[in-house]
Structure formats: C-alpha cells, structure tokens
mmCIF file of C-alpha atoms in Angstrom:
data_model
loop_
_atom_site.group_PDB
_atom_site.id
_atom_site.type_symbol
_atom_site.label_atom_id
_atom_site.label_comp_id
_atom_site.label_asym_id
_atom_site.label_seq_id
_atom_site.Cartn_x
_atom_site.Cartn_y
_atom_site.Cartn_z
ATOM 1 C CA UNK A 6 -8.765 -16.849 -2.582
ATOM 2 C CA UNK A 7 -5.736 -18.852 -1.208
ATOM 3 C CA UNK A 8 -2.822 -16.477 -1.866
ATOM 4 C CA UNK A 9 -4.195 -17.018 -5.285
ATOM 5 C CA UNK A 10 -1.431 -16.783 -7.754
ATOM 6 C CA UNK A 11 1.755 -18.189 -9.102
ATOM 7 C CA UNK A 12 4.783 -19.177 -7.148
ATOM 8 C CA UNK A 13 7.564 -16.826 -6.127
ATOM 9 C CA UNK A 14 10.669 -17.765 -4.132
ATOM 10 C CA UNK A 15 9.454 -18.840 -0.709
ATOM 11 C CA UNK A 16 10.544 -16.496 2.087
ATOM 12 C CA UNK A 17 9.045 -16.922 5.533
ATOM 13 C CA UNK A 18 9.077 -13.289 6.667
ATOM 14 C CA UNK A 19 9.881 -11.353 3.504
ATOM 15 C CA UNK A 20 6.600 -9.541 3.470
ATOM 16 C CA UNK A 21 6.449 -5.831 4.152
ATOM 17 C CA UNK A 22 3.058 -6.122 5.764
ATOM 18 C CA UNK A 23 1.944 -9.414 7.332
ATOM 19 C CA UNK A 24 -1.806 -9.724 7.587
ATOM 20 C CA UNK A 25 -2.742 -9.645 11.281
ATOM 21 C CA UNK A 26 -4.813 -11.957 13.405
ATOM 22 C CA UNK A 27 -8.492 -12.046 12.609
ATOM 23 C CA UNK A 28 -10.581 -9.998 14.996
ATOM 24 C CA UNK A 29 -14.076 -10.346 13.618
ATOM 25 C CA UNK A 30 -16.826 -9.756 16.135
ATOM 26 C CA UNK A 31 -19.541 -12.379 16.233
ATOM 27 C CA UNK A 32 -19.737 -15.856 14.814
ATOM 28 C CA UNK A 33 -20.239 -15.422 11.056
ATOM 29 C CA UNK A 34 -21.061 -18.612 9.227
ATOM 30 C CA UNK A 35 -18.501 -19.891 6.766
ATOM 31 C CA UNK A 36 -20.984 -20.684 4.029
ATOM 32 C CA UNK A 37 -20.797 -20.258 0.287
ATOM 33 C CA UNK A 38 -22.170 -21.628 -2.945
ATOM 34 C CA UNK A 39 -20.178 -23.031 -5.809
ATOM 35 C CA UNK A 40 -22.706 -22.118 -8.487
ATOM 36 C CA UNK A 41 -22.473 -19.293 -10.992
ATOM 37 C CA UNK A 42 -25.586 -17.388 -9.904
ATOM 38 C CA UNK A 43 -25.752 -13.673 -9.224
ATOM 39 C CA UNK A 44 -25.651 -12.586 -5.606
ATOM 40 C CA UNK A 45 -27.008 -9.519 -3.871
ATOM 41 C CA UNK A 46 -25.895 -6.135 -5.253
ATOM 42 C CA UNK A 47 -23.177 -4.448 -3.225
ATOM 43 C CA UNK A 48 -22.610 -0.722 -3.252
ATOM 44 C CA UNK A 49 -24.412 2.014 -5.081
ATOM 45 C CA UNK A 50 -24.222 5.709 -5.757
ATOM 46 C CA UNK A 51 -25.584 8.442 -7.958
ATOM 47 C CA UNK A 52 -23.259 9.050 -10.872
ATOM 48 C CA UNK A 53 -24.307 12.694 -10.924
ATOM 49 C CA UNK A 54 -22.876 13.274 -7.448
ATOM 50 C CA UNK A 55 -20.058 10.719 -7.314
ATOM 51 C CA UNK A 56 -16.631 12.403 -7.370
ATOM 52 C CA UNK A 57 -14.990 9.910 -9.752
ATOM 53 C CA UNK A 58 -17.892 9.062 -12.066
ATOM 54 C CA UNK A 59 -16.337 10.851 -15.030
ATOM 55 C CA UNK A 60 -13.348 8.506 -14.920
ATOM 56 C CA UNK A 61 -15.461 5.464 -15.837
ATOM 57 C CA UNK A 62 -15.994 4.310 -19.419
ATOM 58 C CA UNK A 63 -19.298 5.662 -20.755
ATOM 59 C CA UNK A 64 -20.664 2.139 -21.178
ATOM 60 C CA UNK A 65 -20.186 1.394 -17.475
ATOM 61 C CA UNK A 66 -21.716 4.715 -16.406
ATOM 62 C CA UNK A 67 -24.750 4.014 -18.573
ATOM 63 C CA UNK A 68 -25.231 0.523 -17.114
ATOM 64 C CA UNK A 69 -24.718 1.866 -13.606
ATOM 65 C CA UNK A 70 -23.102 -1.368 -12.467
ATOM 66 C CA UNK A 71 -19.718 -3.109 -12.390
ATOM 67 C CA UNK A 72 -20.104 -6.898 -12.593
ATOM 68 C CA UNK A 73 -17.586 -8.592 -10.320
ATOM 69 C CA UNK A 74 -16.602 -12.251 -10.619
ATOM 70 C CA UNK A 75 -15.775 -13.688 -7.190
ATOM 71 C CA UNK A 76 -15.510 -17.063 -5.470
ATOM 72 C CA UNK A 77 -17.794 -16.219 -2.555
ATOM 73 C CA UNK A 78 -16.647 -18.943 -0.189
ATOM 74 C CA UNK A 79 -13.447 -17.462 1.220
ATOM 75 C CA UNK A 80 -14.151 -15.927 4.620
ATOM 76 C CA UNK A 81 -13.342 -13.311 5.748
ATOM 77 C CA UNK A 82 -12.474 -11.872 2.315
ATOM 78 C CA UNK A 83 -15.791 -12.747 0.679
ATOM 79 C CA UNK A 84 -18.478 -15.159 1.844
ATOM 80 C CA UNK A 85 -22.182 -15.473 2.626
ATOM 81 C CA UNK A 86 -23.501 -14.843 6.109
ATOM 82 C CA UNK A 87 -26.254 -16.840 7.801
ATOM 83 C CA UNK A 88 -28.897 -14.828 5.903
ATOM 84 C CA UNK A 89 -27.298 -15.504 2.524
ATOM 85 C CA UNK A 90 -25.949 -11.972 2.116
ATOM 86 C CA UNK A 91 -22.559 -11.477 0.467
ATOM 87 C CA UNK A 92 -20.219 -10.006 3.084
ATOM 88 C CA UNK A 93 -16.510 -9.613 3.713
ATOM 89 C CA UNK A 94 -13.537 -7.389 3.048
ATOM 90 C CA UNK A 95 -13.843 -7.376 -0.752
ATOM 91 C CA UNK A 96 -17.593 -6.590 -0.839
ATOM 92 C CA UNK A 97 -17.117 -3.783 1.698
ATOM 93 C CA UNK A 98 -14.251 -2.299 -0.282
ATOM 94 C CA UNK A 99 -16.209 -2.733 -3.507
ATOM 95 C CA UNK A 100 -19.169 -0.854 -2.005
ATOM 96 C CA UNK A 101 -16.903 1.991 -0.910
ATOM 97 C CA UNK A 102 -15.396 2.180 -4.387
ATOM 98 C CA UNK A 103 -18.880 2.149 -5.914
ATOM 99 C CA UNK A 104 -19.782 5.276 -3.954
ATOM 100 C CA UNK A 105 -16.742 7.041 -5.362
ATOM 101 C CA UNK A 106 -17.615 5.965 -8.902
ATOM 102 C CA UNK A 107 -21.383 6.347 -8.721
ATOM 103 C CA UNK A 108 -22.237 2.754 -9.669
ATOM 104 C CA UNK A 109 -23.334 -0.474 -8.046
ATOM 105 C CA UNK A 110 -20.645 -3.091 -7.525
ATOM 106 C CA UNK A 111 -22.392 -6.402 -8.122
ATOM 107 C CA UNK A 112 -20.603 -9.545 -6.857
ATOM 108 C CA UNK A 113 -21.432 -12.702 -8.842
ATOM 109 C CA UNK A 114 -20.448 -16.109 -7.526
ATOM 110 C CA UNK A 115 -18.112 -18.313 -9.571
ATOM 111 C CA UNK A 116 -15.367 -20.901 -9.155
ATOM 112 C CA UNK A 117 -11.999 -19.250 -8.609
ATOM 113 C CA UNK A 118 -10.091 -20.857 -11.466
ATOM 114 C CA UNK A 119 -12.750 -19.690 -13.972
ATOM 115 C CA UNK A 120 -12.831 -16.012 -13.017
ATOM 116 C CA UNK A 121 -10.237 -14.778 -15.514
ATOM 117 C CA UNK A 122 -11.953 -16.747 -18.264
ATOM 118 C CA UNK A 123 -15.136 -14.974 -17.237
ATOM 119 C CA UNK A 124 -13.490 -11.608 -17.848
ATOM 120 C CA UNK A 125 -12.302 -12.696 -21.285
ATOM 121 C CA UNK A 126 -15.778 -13.942 -22.232
ATOM 122 C CA UNK A 127 -17.480 -10.761 -21.043
ATOM 123 C CA UNK A 128 -19.346 -12.452 -18.190
ATOM 124 C CA UNK A 129 -17.643 -10.155 -15.679
ATOM 125 C CA UNK A 130 -16.196 -6.664 -15.959
ATOM 126 C CA UNK A 131 -13.597 -7.425 -13.306
ATOM 127 C CA UNK A 132 -12.612 -10.133 -10.814
ATOM 128 C CA UNK A 133 -12.170 -9.331 -7.129
ATOM 129 C CA UNK A 134 -11.591 -12.450 -5.105
ATOM 130 C CA UNK A 135 -8.445 -12.329 -2.953
ATOM 131 C CA UNK A 136 -6.574 -12.854 -6.203
ATOM 132 C CA UNK A 137 -2.815 -12.550 -6.065
ATOM 133 C CA UNK A 138 -1.278 -10.203 -8.590
ATOM 134 C CA UNK A 139 1.680 -11.888 -10.281
ATOM 135 C CA UNK A 140 3.496 -11.929 -13.602
ATOM 136 C CA UNK A 141 1.939 -15.212 -14.724
ATOM 137 C CA UNK A 142 -1.557 -13.794 -14.504
ATOM 138 C CA UNK A 143 -0.494 -10.461 -15.955
ATOM 139 C CA UNK A 144 0.987 -12.238 -18.977
ATOM 140 C CA UNK A 145 -1.547 -15.084 -19.316
ATOM 141 C CA UNK A 146 0.992 -17.828 -18.543
ATOM 142 C CA UNK A 147 0.071 -21.190 -17.038
ATOM 143 C CA UNK A 148 2.380 -21.441 -13.973
ATOM 144 C CA UNK A 149 2.580 -25.227 -14.225
ATOM 145 C CA UNK A 150 3.439 -25.561 -17.915
ATOM 146 C CA UNK A 151 4.938 -22.136 -18.566
ATOM 147 C CA UNK A 152 2.842 -21.894 -21.733
ATOM 148 C CA UNK A 153 0.788 -18.929 -22.894
ATOM 149 C CA UNK A 154 -2.923 -19.614 -22.268
ATOM 150 C CA UNK A 155 -4.484 -16.162 -22.626
ATOM 151 C CA UNK A 156 -3.833 -12.468 -23.087
ATOM 152 C CA UNK A 157 -3.452 -11.878 -19.369
ATOM 153 C CA UNK A 158 -5.010 -9.181 -17.206
ATOM 154 C CA UNK A 159 -4.014 -5.990 -15.432
ATOM 155 C CA UNK A 160 -4.290 -5.708 -11.657
ATOM 156 C CA UNK A 161 -5.276 -2.856 -9.378
ATOM 157 C CA UNK A 162 -3.601 -3.778 -6.079
ATOM 158 C CA UNK A 163 -5.258 -3.136 -2.715
ATOM 159 C CA UNK A 164 -3.818 -5.416 0.022
ATOM 160 C CA UNK A 165 -0.829 -7.607 0.901
ATOM 161 C CA UNK A 166 -1.179 -11.215 2.132
ATOM 162 C CA UNK A 167 0.844 -14.409 2.507
ATOM 163 C CA UNK A 168 0.094 -18.171 2.508
ATOM 164 C CA UNK A 169 -0.236 -20.441 5.554
ATOM 165 C CA UNK A 170 -0.461 -24.154 6.356
ATOM 166 C CA UNK A 171 -2.873 -25.357 9.018
ATOM 167 C CA UNK A 172 -3.696 -28.751 10.532
ATOM 168 C CA UNK A 173 -6.257 -30.277 12.857
ATOM 169 C CA UNK A 174 -5.767 -28.843 16.324
ATOM 170 C CA UNK A 175 -3.358 -30.930 18.374
ATOM 171 C CA UNK A 176 -2.559 -33.169 15.390
ATOM 172 C CA UNK A 177 0.177 -31.368 13.456
ATOM 173 C CA UNK A 178 1.888 -34.552 12.199
ATOM 174 C CA UNK A 179 5.185 -32.750 12.794
ATOM 175 C CA UNK A 180 4.429 -30.207 10.050
ATOM 176 C CA UNK A 181 5.977 -26.763 10.449
ATOM 177 C CA UNK A 182 7.301 -26.064 6.934
ATOM 178 C CA UNK A 183 6.406 -27.008 3.364
ATOM 179 C CA UNK A 184 9.209 -29.591 3.278
ATOM 180 C CA UNK A 185 7.550 -31.416 6.185
ATOM 181 C CA UNK A 186 4.636 -32.263 3.892
ATOM 182 C CA UNK A 187 6.538 -35.006 2.041
ATOM 183 C CA UNK A 188 4.829 -38.325 2.719
ATOM 184 C CA UNK A 189 1.586 -36.582 3.651
ATOM 185 C CA UNK A 190 -1.625 -35.311 2.050
ATOM 186 C CA UNK A 191 -2.637 -31.651 1.735
ATOM 187 C CA UNK A 192 -6.048 -30.211 0.834
ATOM 188 C CA UNK A 193 -6.384 -26.819 -0.867
ATOM 189 C CA UNK A 194 -8.304 -24.780 -3.417
ATOM 190 C CA UNK A 195 -7.635 -25.295 -7.107
ATOM 191 C CA UNK A 196 -5.863 -22.531 -9.025
ATOM 192 C CA UNK A 197 -4.258 -20.920 -5.978
ATOM 193 C CA UNK A 198 -0.730 -20.114 -4.850
ATOM 194 C CA UNK A 199 -1.168 -22.859 -2.269
ATOM 195 C CA UNK A 200 -1.598 -25.358 -5.098
ATOM 196 C CA UNK A 201 1.458 -23.979 -6.908
ATOM 197 C CA UNK A 202 3.560 -24.281 -3.748
ATOM 198 C CA UNK A 203 2.335 -27.817 -3.040
ATOM 199 C CA UNK A 204 3.057 -28.996 -6.590
ATOM 200 C CA UNK A 205 6.533 -27.488 -6.462
ATOM 201 C CA UNK A 206 7.224 -29.128 -3.107
ATOM 202 C CA UNK A 207 5.950 -32.492 -4.371
ATOM 203 C CA UNK A 208 8.677 -32.478 -7.038
ATOM 204 C CA UNK A 209 11.320 -32.154 -4.314
ATOM 205 C CA UNK A 210 10.084 -35.032 -2.147
ATOM 206 C CA UNK A 211 12.354 -38.086 -1.990
ATOM 207 C CA UNK A 212 11.334 -41.469 -3.331
ATOM 208 C CA UNK A 213 8.912 -43.226 -1.018
ATOM 209 C CA UNK A 214 7.675 -39.983 0.579
ATOM 210 C CA UNK A 215 5.165 -38.736 -1.958
ATOM 211 C CA UNK A 216 3.252 -35.534 -1.245
ATOM 212 C CA UNK A 217 -0.370 -36.025 -2.272
ATOM 213 C CA UNK A 218 -2.128 -32.835 -3.347
ATOM 214 C CA UNK A 219 -5.936 -32.755 -3.304
ATOM 215 C CA UNK A 220 -7.345 -29.652 -5.023
ATOM 216 C CA UNK A 221 -10.985 -28.625 -4.574
ATOM 217 C CA UNK A 222 -13.309 -26.110 -6.228
ATOM 218 C CA UNK A 223 -13.392 -23.908 -3.129
ATOM 219 C CA UNK A 224 -11.688 -23.498 0.218
ATOM 220 C CA UNK A 225 -14.676 -24.742 2.200
ATOM 221 C CA UNK A 226 -14.336 -28.176 0.606
ATOM 222 C CA UNK A 227 -10.648 -28.280 1.524
ATOM 223 C CA UNK A 228 -11.472 -27.369 5.120
ATOM 224 C CA UNK A 229 -14.091 -30.110 5.273
ATOM 225 C CA UNK A 230 -11.577 -32.642 3.960
ATOM 226 C CA UNK A 231 -9.072 -31.720 6.667
ATOM 227 C CA UNK A 232 -11.686 -31.594 9.405
ATOM 228 C CA UNK A 233 -12.870 -35.111 8.552
ATOM 229 C CA UNK A 234 -9.352 -36.530 8.693
ATOM 230 C CA UNK A 235 -9.082 -37.040 4.937
ATOM 231 C CA UNK A 236 -5.954 -34.890 4.766
ATOM 232 C CA UNK A 237 -3.023 -34.151 7.057
ATOM 233 C CA UNK A 238 -2.967 -30.419 6.375
ATOM 234 C CA UNK A 239 -4.607 -27.639 4.386
ATOM 235 C CA UNK A 240 -3.338 -24.354 2.989
ATOM 236 C CA UNK A 241 -4.824 -20.966 2.091
ATOM 237 C CA UNK A 242 -4.084 -17.267 2.385
ATOM 238 C CA UNK A 243 -3.178 -16.280 5.919
ATOM 239 C CA UNK A 244 -6.326 -14.155 6.525
ATOM 240 C CA UNK A 245 -8.504 -17.090 5.494
ATOM 241 C CA UNK A 246 -6.515 -19.669 7.450
ATOM 242 C CA UNK A 247 -6.568 -17.461 10.548
ATOM 243 C CA UNK A 248 -10.323 -16.940 10.228
ATOM 244 C CA UNK A 249 -10.908 -20.682 9.874
ATOM 245 C CA UNK A 250 -8.754 -21.358 12.945
ATOM 246 C CA UNK A 251 -10.707 -18.756 14.932
ATOM 247 C CA UNK A 252 -14.220 -19.782 13.911
ATOM 248 C CA UNK A 253 -14.354 -23.453 12.867
ATOM 249 C CA UNK A 254 -15.709 -25.560 15.714
ATOM 250 C CA UNK A 255 -15.559 -22.547 17.985
ATOM 251 C CA UNK A 256 -11.798 -22.464 17.535
ATOM 252 C CA UNK A 257 -11.342 -26.156 18.364
ATOM 253 C CA UNK A 258 -10.859 -27.615 14.866
ATOM 254 C CA UNK A 259 -7.641 -26.178 13.410
ATOM 255 C CA UNK A 260 -4.312 -24.561 14.181
ATOM 256 C CA UNK A 261 -1.821 -22.705 11.983
ATOM 257 C CA UNK A 262 1.623 -24.296 11.780
ATOM 258 C CA UNK A 263 4.848 -22.547 10.829
ATOM 259 C CA UNK A 264 5.201 -19.123 9.270
ATOM 260 C CA UNK A 265 3.300 -17.610 6.377
ATOM 261 C CA UNK A 266 5.161 -17.350 3.067
ATOM 262 C CA UNK A 267 4.759 -15.859 -0.413
ATOM 263 C CA UNK A 268 3.862 -12.304 0.599
ATOM 264 C CA UNK A 269 2.211 -10.663 -2.411
ATOM 265 C CA UNK A 270 -0.455 -8.104 -3.336
ATOM 266 C CA UNK A 271 -4.113 -8.883 -3.826
ATOM 267 C CA UNK A 272 -5.326 -7.277 -7.035
ATOM 268 C CA UNK A 273 -8.573 -6.479 -8.821
ATOM 269 C CA UNK A 274 -8.257 -8.129 -12.252
ATOM 270 C CA UNK A 275 -9.249 -6.107 -15.335
ATOM 271 C CA UNK A 276 -8.976 -6.982 -19.017
ATOM 272 C CA UNK A 277 -5.880 -5.675 -20.797
ATOM 273 C CA UNK A 278 -8.028 -3.709 -23.231
ATOM 274 C CA UNK A 279 -10.015 -1.993 -20.477
ATOM 275 C CA UNK A 280 -7.459 0.563 -19.309
ATOM 276 C CA UNK A 281 -9.988 3.313 -18.584
ATOM 277 C CA UNK A 282 -11.893 1.063 -16.176
ATOM 278 C CA UNK A 283 -8.596 -0.060 -14.630
ATOM 279 C CA UNK A 284 -7.498 3.528 -14.000
ATOM 280 C CA UNK A 285 -10.919 4.464 -12.597
ATOM 281 C CA UNK A 286 -10.727 1.573 -10.144
ATOM 282 C CA UNK A 287 -7.241 2.580 -9.061
ATOM 283 C CA UNK A 288 -8.452 6.143 -8.462
ATOM 284 C CA UNK A 289 -11.372 4.779 -6.427
ATOM 285 C CA UNK A 290 -9.123 2.574 -4.255
ATOM 286 C CA UNK A 291 -6.838 5.530 -3.571
ATOM 287 C CA UNK A 292 -9.807 7.742 -2.717
ATOM 288 C CA UNK A 293 -11.091 5.158 -0.224
ATOM 289 C CA UNK A 294 -7.600 4.898 1.290
ATOM 290 C CA UNK A 295 -7.330 8.675 1.604
ATOM 291 C CA UNK A 296 -10.780 8.992 3.185
ATOM 292 C CA UNK A 297 -9.886 6.613 6.030
ATOM 293 C CA UNK A 298 -12.693 4.208 5.142
ATOM 294 C CA UNK A 299 -10.143 1.684 3.828
ATOM 295 C CA UNK A 300 -8.505 1.359 7.247
ATOM 296 C CA UNK A 301 -11.879 0.891 8.930
ATOM 297 C CA UNK A 302 -12.814 -1.888 6.508
ATOM 298 C CA UNK A 303 -9.516 -3.715 7.072
ATOM 299 C CA UNK A 304 -9.852 -3.405 10.833
ATOM 300 C CA UNK A 305 -13.400 -4.755 10.674
ATOM 301 C CA UNK A 306 -12.125 -7.954 9.026
ATOM 302 C CA UNK A 307 -8.814 -8.224 10.917
ATOM 303 C CA UNK A 308 -6.638 -7.515 7.862
ATOM 304 C CA UNK A 309 -5.206 -4.145 8.860
ATOM 305 C CA UNK A 310 -1.596 -5.345 8.876
ATOM 306 C CA UNK A 311 -1.883 -5.992 5.140
ATOM 307 C CA UNK A 312 -2.802 -2.377 4.375
ATOM 308 C CA UNK A 313 -1.137 -0.551 1.492
ATOM 309 C CA UNK A 314 -0.526 3.200 1.462
ATOM 310 C CA UNK A 315 -1.380 3.543 -2.211
ATOM 311 C CA UNK A 316 -2.810 1.331 -4.947
ATOM 312 C CA UNK A 317 -0.395 0.156 -7.628
ATOM 313 C CA UNK A 318 -1.125 -1.269 -11.057
ATOM 314 C CA UNK A 319 0.572 -4.627 -11.749
ATOM 315 C CA UNK A 320 2.727 -4.407 -8.646
ATOM 316 C CA UNK A 321 3.047 -8.200 -8.360
ATOM 317 C CA UNK A 322 6.286 -9.967 -9.267
#
C-alpha cells in the first residue's frame, strides 16, 4: 500500500509513467478492517473454458481458488465500499486474471507488513496489495538493517506508482520536499516505502530538528492522525494520496505538497518456489493487458498514467 517497498535514490520526476489524478465517480467510503478475516470472493471462471487454465499448478486448478493476502484499507487500490464489499483496482484486476485462469481470486484481509510472512507460512498463495517490487523484497532483506530475514519472493509487475506527501488543506507547515520534514511529525503506514524514506530523512536532520515518524498498521489510521492534527504531514503512494485528497471531507481535508518520488512497479508477490504459479499470473496479466480490459480497469480507478505495456517478473530495482 504506500509505495510499499524499500528505498531507492529519490528522484522527483524520474518515473516513466506518473500515476494520474484520481477520477473515481461517486463517493466511495474509505473503510477497511485490520483483522485477518476472509473477505468476499473476487473473480471466477470455469477452468474447462478458461484460456490459461493449463498454465496453473494442478493443486491450484483442483482447489479452484487463488488465496490473495491484501491490506484492504488502501483506496482506491483495494478497500471496502459502504456495503462491505472488497473493491478497487487490485480486486478488479484479480477478477479479470481469474477469468483467464479459470479460478476464483479470493482477497483475504491482513496487515501489510505481515503479507509476505503469510506467503511463507502458506496462509496465502500470493500477495496483491499495492506492493512495490524491489530488490530487498526479492532477496528477503530487511531494508533498515540490511540483514537477511527470509528467502524473498518473486514479483509479477502490473503498474507503476510513486510516493507523495500530503498535509491538512491550507496548513502545509512550509513542507514541499522530504527535507522540509525535519522538526516535524509524519504519519504513515508501517512497512512501506514512505516509512523507509522518512527513516532515511530522519538520519539527515540536524540536531534540534528531529523528524518524528509515526507508523500505523494501515493507511486509514495515518490519515486519521493527520486529520486530527496529531501529525504535520502524511505519506503514501500517489494514487492513494490523491484519492484521499479528493474524497476525505469532500475534498476539504488534505492537499498534496511537492512532487511524487520513488517511481517503481507494483508487483504481485509469489513464493520463490512457486514458479509455475508466477508464470501463470504473468501470462494472465499480459492477456488482460492485450484484451483492453486492463486499460478500462485503470481508467475506472484513475490510475491509467501508471499503465505498463507488458508485465515483467522482478522488474524492480
């Protein structure tokens, strides 16, 4: 969810595709649960008629479902609408992929920083949650300590997005860049690129101008902290920040400050030992791109400027 990944060299407009302004019709509620319960099934298809069914591992075909770990509180990428249904860019793309593969794509709610652990434990088959593909995650390296903490995962990339800072509307505290955060407090989601960037910036701050970083279980909690005045700024992926600016308080709560940074691919995380499933997912993403449905999904959620022409495996740096 918040360009979720490890730090790369910050570059304000280095991205090849900057995710565009959110253009979602209607006022969808930014609601989500932090529990680990299963949510409504998303996507289905008959394996006998699905064009890519034979690419799946036999065990997945037999189950007829791909279990997806996702932090479902990250609108507009994945969240719950006012009826409690799981909606957003990732669920829509997952459903389209499920039709190609002939299986249901079942999104299960979990905290973001536990999703990769969930893959390792067998709780989930994959993780799809606005997760940034980067070398640290590919190799199982903790970005803060640089130590090996797991076997890592492979990624099937499907979108490009950057990271943004936003503040209360009309109360920017003079913040336009990450260096302006010294002496201030920022709220963000734990385990994200935003947290990596904030921690790195905090090390650069001069004596007497400490940057306080408050990390929460999900992005909604960070937004609430900023809205209440408990923080000077918040940070998340640009699509999420733009959606919050557009919808929170009818557009009266927040504003984006400065330029987005850390352009990187979103990837579907798959266990290193599950290469057949990985390759099937890549084929499904490419089929959805080729069919034109991919572009329609991105346009629906205002993310069309982050479109990729073809899915890559482990394209993150």
